[in-house]
Every structure is written in structure tokens, then in C-alpha cells.
């Protein structure tokens, strides 16, 4: 809801963007990073180190990658955009809103179930009466889910979709519902399951079903701090944040 | 001609600023795209489902709030007892709770893993990921708006009217229905309008507690949120409808309070 | 007949009363505000439960704390006229009057209500809402509503105090005739002794929760038991007919004989209001001294000593109370049966439209 208000306020002042160039020498340097929700734990842990190294402040904003892209389109003053897919950064780049995107990590798309669940495969989710929670169409995790489901035989795809009980705006919503006990299964990233500390378990999908989950990032065109932004993006492939991502379970750049 | 002092100018400016700030986002919703596009995107099934769901769940929750809240508010307004202040604070609490906290609270209470979760399930009621859950969330966040207003309205009614009703042979229940409620009506209607507006716009608690699924739990605010990043037109259209409905509610409240329907006796 | 006994704590006040009202009688309880008058009515109606008490109306026991009997207010057939009338603002006049008429069939309620309003001259206003009615009209609607279902007991709380002086006289007359007509015992409370005297057959002076004296108005004025009663009873009222007289004054021909003059203009039936302490007593054959215009010769009926004052009850021939110092009474050697002249000023002679 807050995002809506931000958009509205920004839309009202659209076009009045007066960029006063680089910050004052007296003001503390501040970097604004919009990153996909699935990176929350990793980026939050590496941001302090970046702040120390660069002697600045990092403002983090986590949400569904689609929502963050929409904010940038509306003119939000963001420096770095890191998404859970390559499509959104590519789109923004072709709209001249983002620098050439850099692929910096991969993630594994898994089926998540409560720790004590009987379900052990995607077929299990097709059973009638299973409560399934997935991401909404426009968020990367939701798009990946539908891509994966399309690779299944039509009957199974239909049965699984019929079991969907909620289209959450981001992975946090899916994980939340699973942890609450409201749903029997959900499709998220392995990093999200790792972050629950054992409450959920991840079921790997057969390789032919696995969608390729590649994370890409770039510096926003009208960024107030483009230099610092470039350094942050570089740090995603090599540096404190790259290490943090690896620790959380992200794979290396393809 | 006398020159206006600086103070009235400051007042005028403040008003202008406030007005602009408050009306601009609303106006922008309507100007940002053509009426034809707005209507077209409204016709899309997801949007219609969201509208129907919002209206249905809001209507049910308002019904519950009126039915349970009115006698409760009456009791609180007309009797004094030990611990009343505490009770009033408890009832008003959801008013100041951020919607996210309301969502957490509901989960902790009647969510699947909540205190009464087992009881709810055993009773065969499904709240999470179901329409009933939406109704619960709306009722929780909206009821303090009504109850508080109703309490004030009942407290303002002259008690001797109630005494008079009793001396004329009417039981307490009859006096409540035939005298106290009609006399307190403007306040009750105002409270209902506030609760209605709150329920229609509820987002956070609904999303956390009931989820977001077209036709089942995706109310208009959730539908707007789902669409705004990829189908901005559709989000605008739904927002416009919500604004129109809210405006209609406010207008009807003004009408009732103006007392036209009751021959203007409230102007006294 | 109505019997109300109640003893209860009302904040700092201890209410302790025992009043009996005969059928057709009106007992007026008069006293200063805060004396507990309204509480007496509330106990009778069942709106207030006393610590100890007994209320019996026409043979029916409505309250008996000793035996745990407490009939709820809605089942006691009381006609209660509230101080500010408590008319239901959202209902028209006839709807207000019809409110208690639950026992008669729906179709007959409106005609019956309009009939009642007609008795009070308000038939054309029957569809008006209370806020469009004048104070006097509202008072009459409240009265009609209280009488609608022929109550066992009539209770009136300061029935005239909310009216302006002009309407009050008219309303007092109207109320007086209603009280005379009704068989039900009536209990009325007021802070105005004159009102109590005009409407009540007997008046009880109530102070700090207790009835300090109960009797006819003239008894109270003439023989007050205490200084409080003496001060509270205040003005005495004589009735007569006024017409413009010589020297710009008004001549009032008193009913039963005697003539007094007043500086106030008036015409027709009037009530003459005098304060006992403004009346001076002289020997009957005394020469006229000073400027006092009014002189009435009469017989001393009784004398009551109250502290250092004496209240005289005279017959001029209407009952008149005069108050003089004990010293003066002794000096004039006054006693019952003596003939004296009561004198007072025309400027102290207040006239109230009759």
C-alpha cells in the first residue's frame, strides 16, 4: 500500500525531477538499492560491510521485482536495481532506465513444504485438496512457477493450478503462508527455504522442469550516486555481497 | 479598503496546501487515462470479481459490526462499571494498530497456527485463504470505527427520553429500538460510513491473513496492488471505482446527518 | 390512593419521606433544588430504587424492599411529566401521545391520540414535530402523553418552570383543571411555592431530603413550623378583578370584599401577590399615616411565633399572612380574634394575570 502512495506522490511531481548532480561534500553519501525480496537476508547481512568500506549509507528496499521496476518507471530515486530475473532489467534497460544489466547470481527454484509434510514431489501437489500458494503472475517467482508448470503434461498442470489458493505479491507472502500452516505447499527459491531455519523443507525438481533462475542487476540511469552504484553492482559478483549471496545458497553467475 | 493582516493569509495558504495535497492524488486517478480505457479495463473479469468480492465481504462485515456493535456500544455508553475505561481502550485498540499488526494479531489468534486455530478448524470453519477470512479481517479493523462513534452517539442522547419511554410502558428493549436508536441515528450512520470506508480499503491484514486469490480473497485493494506494476490502467480503473464508491458513501452520510429525511429536527 | 415511603442515600443527602396522596388529590412537594424532590418521583415511578422503601398505588404494591418486591417501571402505570417534557424528537405530536397506547388496536391509536390532543387544544398541531412547537404546546403534549393510557398515578416534575411567565399563567390554569378532573392521585414537585400553592391541595415543604411540614398552602403560610418554611412559602396570593383606576393606579376588587391598589397595570381576573413581611399591622381604628395606599381591616385568626418573628393569619376576608417582629406583636398586644388593619404599599402589590 505504501508503494501506491509513493507512486501517486511521485506521479504528481513527475517531470519536475531536478537532479542537482553529485551530492554535497558535506552531506553523508547515501546509496539506495532496490532488490528482489528473495535476496533480503543476504543483502541485509552484507550491506554494513559495504557501508564501512565505502564510508557511506545504504538504504535497502525489498519487494517483488516487478513492483520495484514499476517504481523506477515512475521515477523513484533509486541507484541500484537487482531483480530475480533477467527480463525485468532487460526491459528497463531497453527503456533507457537502467544500465546494461549484469547477471550476478542464480537461484534454485524448488517446491517448499512444511517440515513434517508427506509431499515429496511435484506430482504430490496435483492431488485434489492440496492447498498450494504461488507468486502472482507479474512477480518473477510467479512467472517461473508458471513456466515450470507449462512444462508438465496438460492434465497435471491443470490439476496443480486448480489447487492454487493464493497469488502472493512476493516470495515473503508465499513463505509466510507456508509457515503459518495455511498452505500445504508453495513454489519458492531454495534460498528462502534455507532462511526459515528448518521450518520448511525444499524438494528439488527434476532438471527438465527446473526453470533457469538468473538474477541480474544494473545502475539506474538517473541515479543520484552512479559511481557508488556501479561499485555495489560489481560487489554482487565479487566482494562482500557476492560472499553473502553464496552463503545464503545462491549459485554463482552463469 | 482594509488590508488583510498576515494571519488570515497564512490560514488561507494552509488551506490551499492541504486541499491540493488531499485532492491531487484523487484527481490524478481520473485524469491519468481516458474514460474509455478505464471502463474497458473494468470489464475485465478479474476486476469485476474483485469489485463483487469487496462489496460482498464489506457488506457482511458491516452487517456483523452493526448487529453486534450496536448493543455493545449502547451498553458501554449507558452504564458505568468497574474497568469500563480499560474495556473502552481495548475496543478502540484496533483503531491505532497498523494493518500489518492487525494481520499478525489475527494470525496469532485464529490463524492455522494460532491460539484458537485448532478450535476453528475443528468447527469446520476455514478462515485462512478463504472468503470468511477476509470478512474476519475486515470486521476486526473496521469495528472500532463504528463502536466508538456509536458510543458517543448513544451517550449524547438525553437519558430522560429513555426514562420517559419506560414510564410509558415500553420495555428496555423497546425503548432501545424505538427511541435510543432513532435519536442516535446520525452518529450511528456516521460511524457506519467510517467503518465501511475502512473495510473497503483494508489491505495489509487481508493479505497476510487471507491471502490473495481472484474471486475468493482478492478484494479491490489487493487487486490494485496486484496490477499496478504491470497493468497500471487496470489499477487506475479500480482505484477510480473505489474513489467513486467512497464518495457516494460520504455523500449519503451527509444527507442523513443533514436531517432532510427526518424533517430537519436535528438542526435544533 | 398513593403511598410513598422511601429512605435512601442520594450522595451527600439522606432522603427520608413518607407521603400519602388521596384519589383525586394533588400533593405538591416544594423545596429548594437539591432537596431530593425529583428523586421522590423517580422512586414512585420505579426509575430509582431506594435502599429501603415501599410504594403502594391504589391497592397494588409496586415496591417493597423488605419483601423484595420491585415492579419494573414499565409495568407501573404512572403518567410522568418530565421537567423538560422528554418528548421524542423524532416522532410527531400524535405519535408521541400514541407511544404508550400499546393495548389498543393499531388502527385506533392515531384517532385516540388526536382526541387527547384536542382536549388540550392541539388537534391541528398533531402532525408537528416537537421542535416546531412552542414551550406551552410541548408541555401540553407531554401532559396528554402522560394521561394517554389513564395512569394510576400522575407525577409532575416542575411542570411550569420551563415556561416563560406569560405562558405560565395560562398553563397553570389548564393544569389546575386537569388535576381537578383526574381521579388519579397526583404528586407534583416544584421549587416555587406559589406554583405549589396554586396547583396542590396540600403542600409538603421538603428540605435536605425530609418533608419538614405538610399542610394546605394557607396553613403553611400562616403557621410555618420553622424559619425555613416561613422564608420558603414567601408570597401570599389574593384573588380579585382589576381595572384601571384614578391617579394611574390599578384598582383591584378582591373576591369576597375589599379593595386594593397596585402600580402595575392589569385588567380582568388577577392574583394579587404579597410578601408577608411587607405587610404592616396597625390598630383597627388607626388613622392613616404615611404613603401606604392599601389598608384592609380584618380579624386575626392565629399567631405563630417563629424565632423573633410572628406570623399572623388574618381574614380580610380572604386569608392573608403577615409577618412582624415579636417585639411589635407584643407592643400591639395582638391576640386571636382581634381586629386589626393590614397595610402595605401599592408599589409592593404585584399582580399576576389570573
XYZ file of C-alpha atoms in Angstrom, chain A residues 106-192:
87
model
C 21.496 -17.883 -9.933
C 18.977 -19.478 -7.638
C 17.287 -22.795 -7.467
C 13.551 -22.963 -7.930
C 12.113 -25.511 -5.525
C 8.911 -26.904 -4.117
C 8.649 -25.923 -0.455
C 6.578 -27.832 2.092
C 6.259 -27.730 5.888
C 8.989 -29.720 7.669
C 6.641 -32.549 8.569
C 4.871 -32.836 5.230
C 4.288 -36.081 3.307
C 4.560 -34.411 -0.069
C 7.790 -35.323 -1.803
C 7.309 -34.419 -5.451
C 5.563 -32.082 -7.843
C 3.062 -34.866 -8.586
C 2.051 -34.776 -4.949
C 0.913 -31.193 -5.369
C -1.515 -32.242 -8.106
C -3.578 -34.264 -5.643
C -7.023 -32.899 -5.119
C -7.460 -30.875 -1.942
C -3.842 -29.772 -1.664
C -3.596 -26.126 -0.688
C -0.993 -24.505 -2.922
C 0.336 -20.965 -2.698
C 2.351 -19.374 -5.502
C 3.547 -15.936 -6.618
C 1.297 -13.732 -8.709
C 1.802 -13.648 -12.477
C 3.737 -10.432 -12.573
C 6.347 -11.241 -9.945
C 9.385 -13.323 -11.063
C 8.691 -16.235 -8.736
C 5.164 -16.423 -10.123
C 6.428 -16.250 -13.684
C 8.969 -19.014 -13.039
C 6.250 -21.125 -11.449
C 4.000 -20.837 -14.475
C 6.903 -21.530 -16.828
C 7.665 -24.677 -14.877
C 4.038 -25.784 -14.777
C 3.745 -25.309 -18.542
C 6.460 -27.943 -18.938
C 4.246 -30.507 -17.216
C 1.670 -32.670 -19.006
C -1.510 -30.598 -19.535
C -3.637 -32.604 -17.132
C -1.154 -32.281 -14.315
C -0.656 -28.570 -14.944
C -4.381 -28.029 -14.761
C -4.752 -30.040 -11.572
C -1.947 -28.134 -9.896
C -3.293 -24.738 -10.943
C -6.685 -25.747 -9.613
C -5.071 -26.219 -6.213
C -3.730 -22.660 -6.094
C -5.327 -20.814 -3.181
C -3.402 -17.555 -3.237
C -1.289 -15.490 -5.637
C 1.107 -13.651 -3.359
C 2.840 -10.423 -4.388
C 6.273 -11.716 -3.420
C 8.132 -14.737 -2.043
C 7.728 -13.463 1.515
C 3.997 -13.904 1.159
C 4.372 -17.478 -0.071
C 6.811 -18.400 2.686
C 4.579 -16.673 5.230
C 1.542 -18.720 4.295
C 3.551 -21.922 4.472
C 4.986 -21.110 7.879
C 1.547 -20.170 9.225
C 0.300 -23.570 8.288
C -2.263 -22.073 5.953
C -0.926 -23.897 2.878
C 0.392 -27.387 2.174
C 2.913 -26.399 -0.495
C 4.431 -23.481 -2.356
C 6.980 -22.682 -5.034
C 9.864 -20.506 -3.895
C 13.657 -20.294 -4.146
C 15.913 -22.634 -2.195
C 17.416 -19.569 -0.502
C 14.009 -18.786 1.002
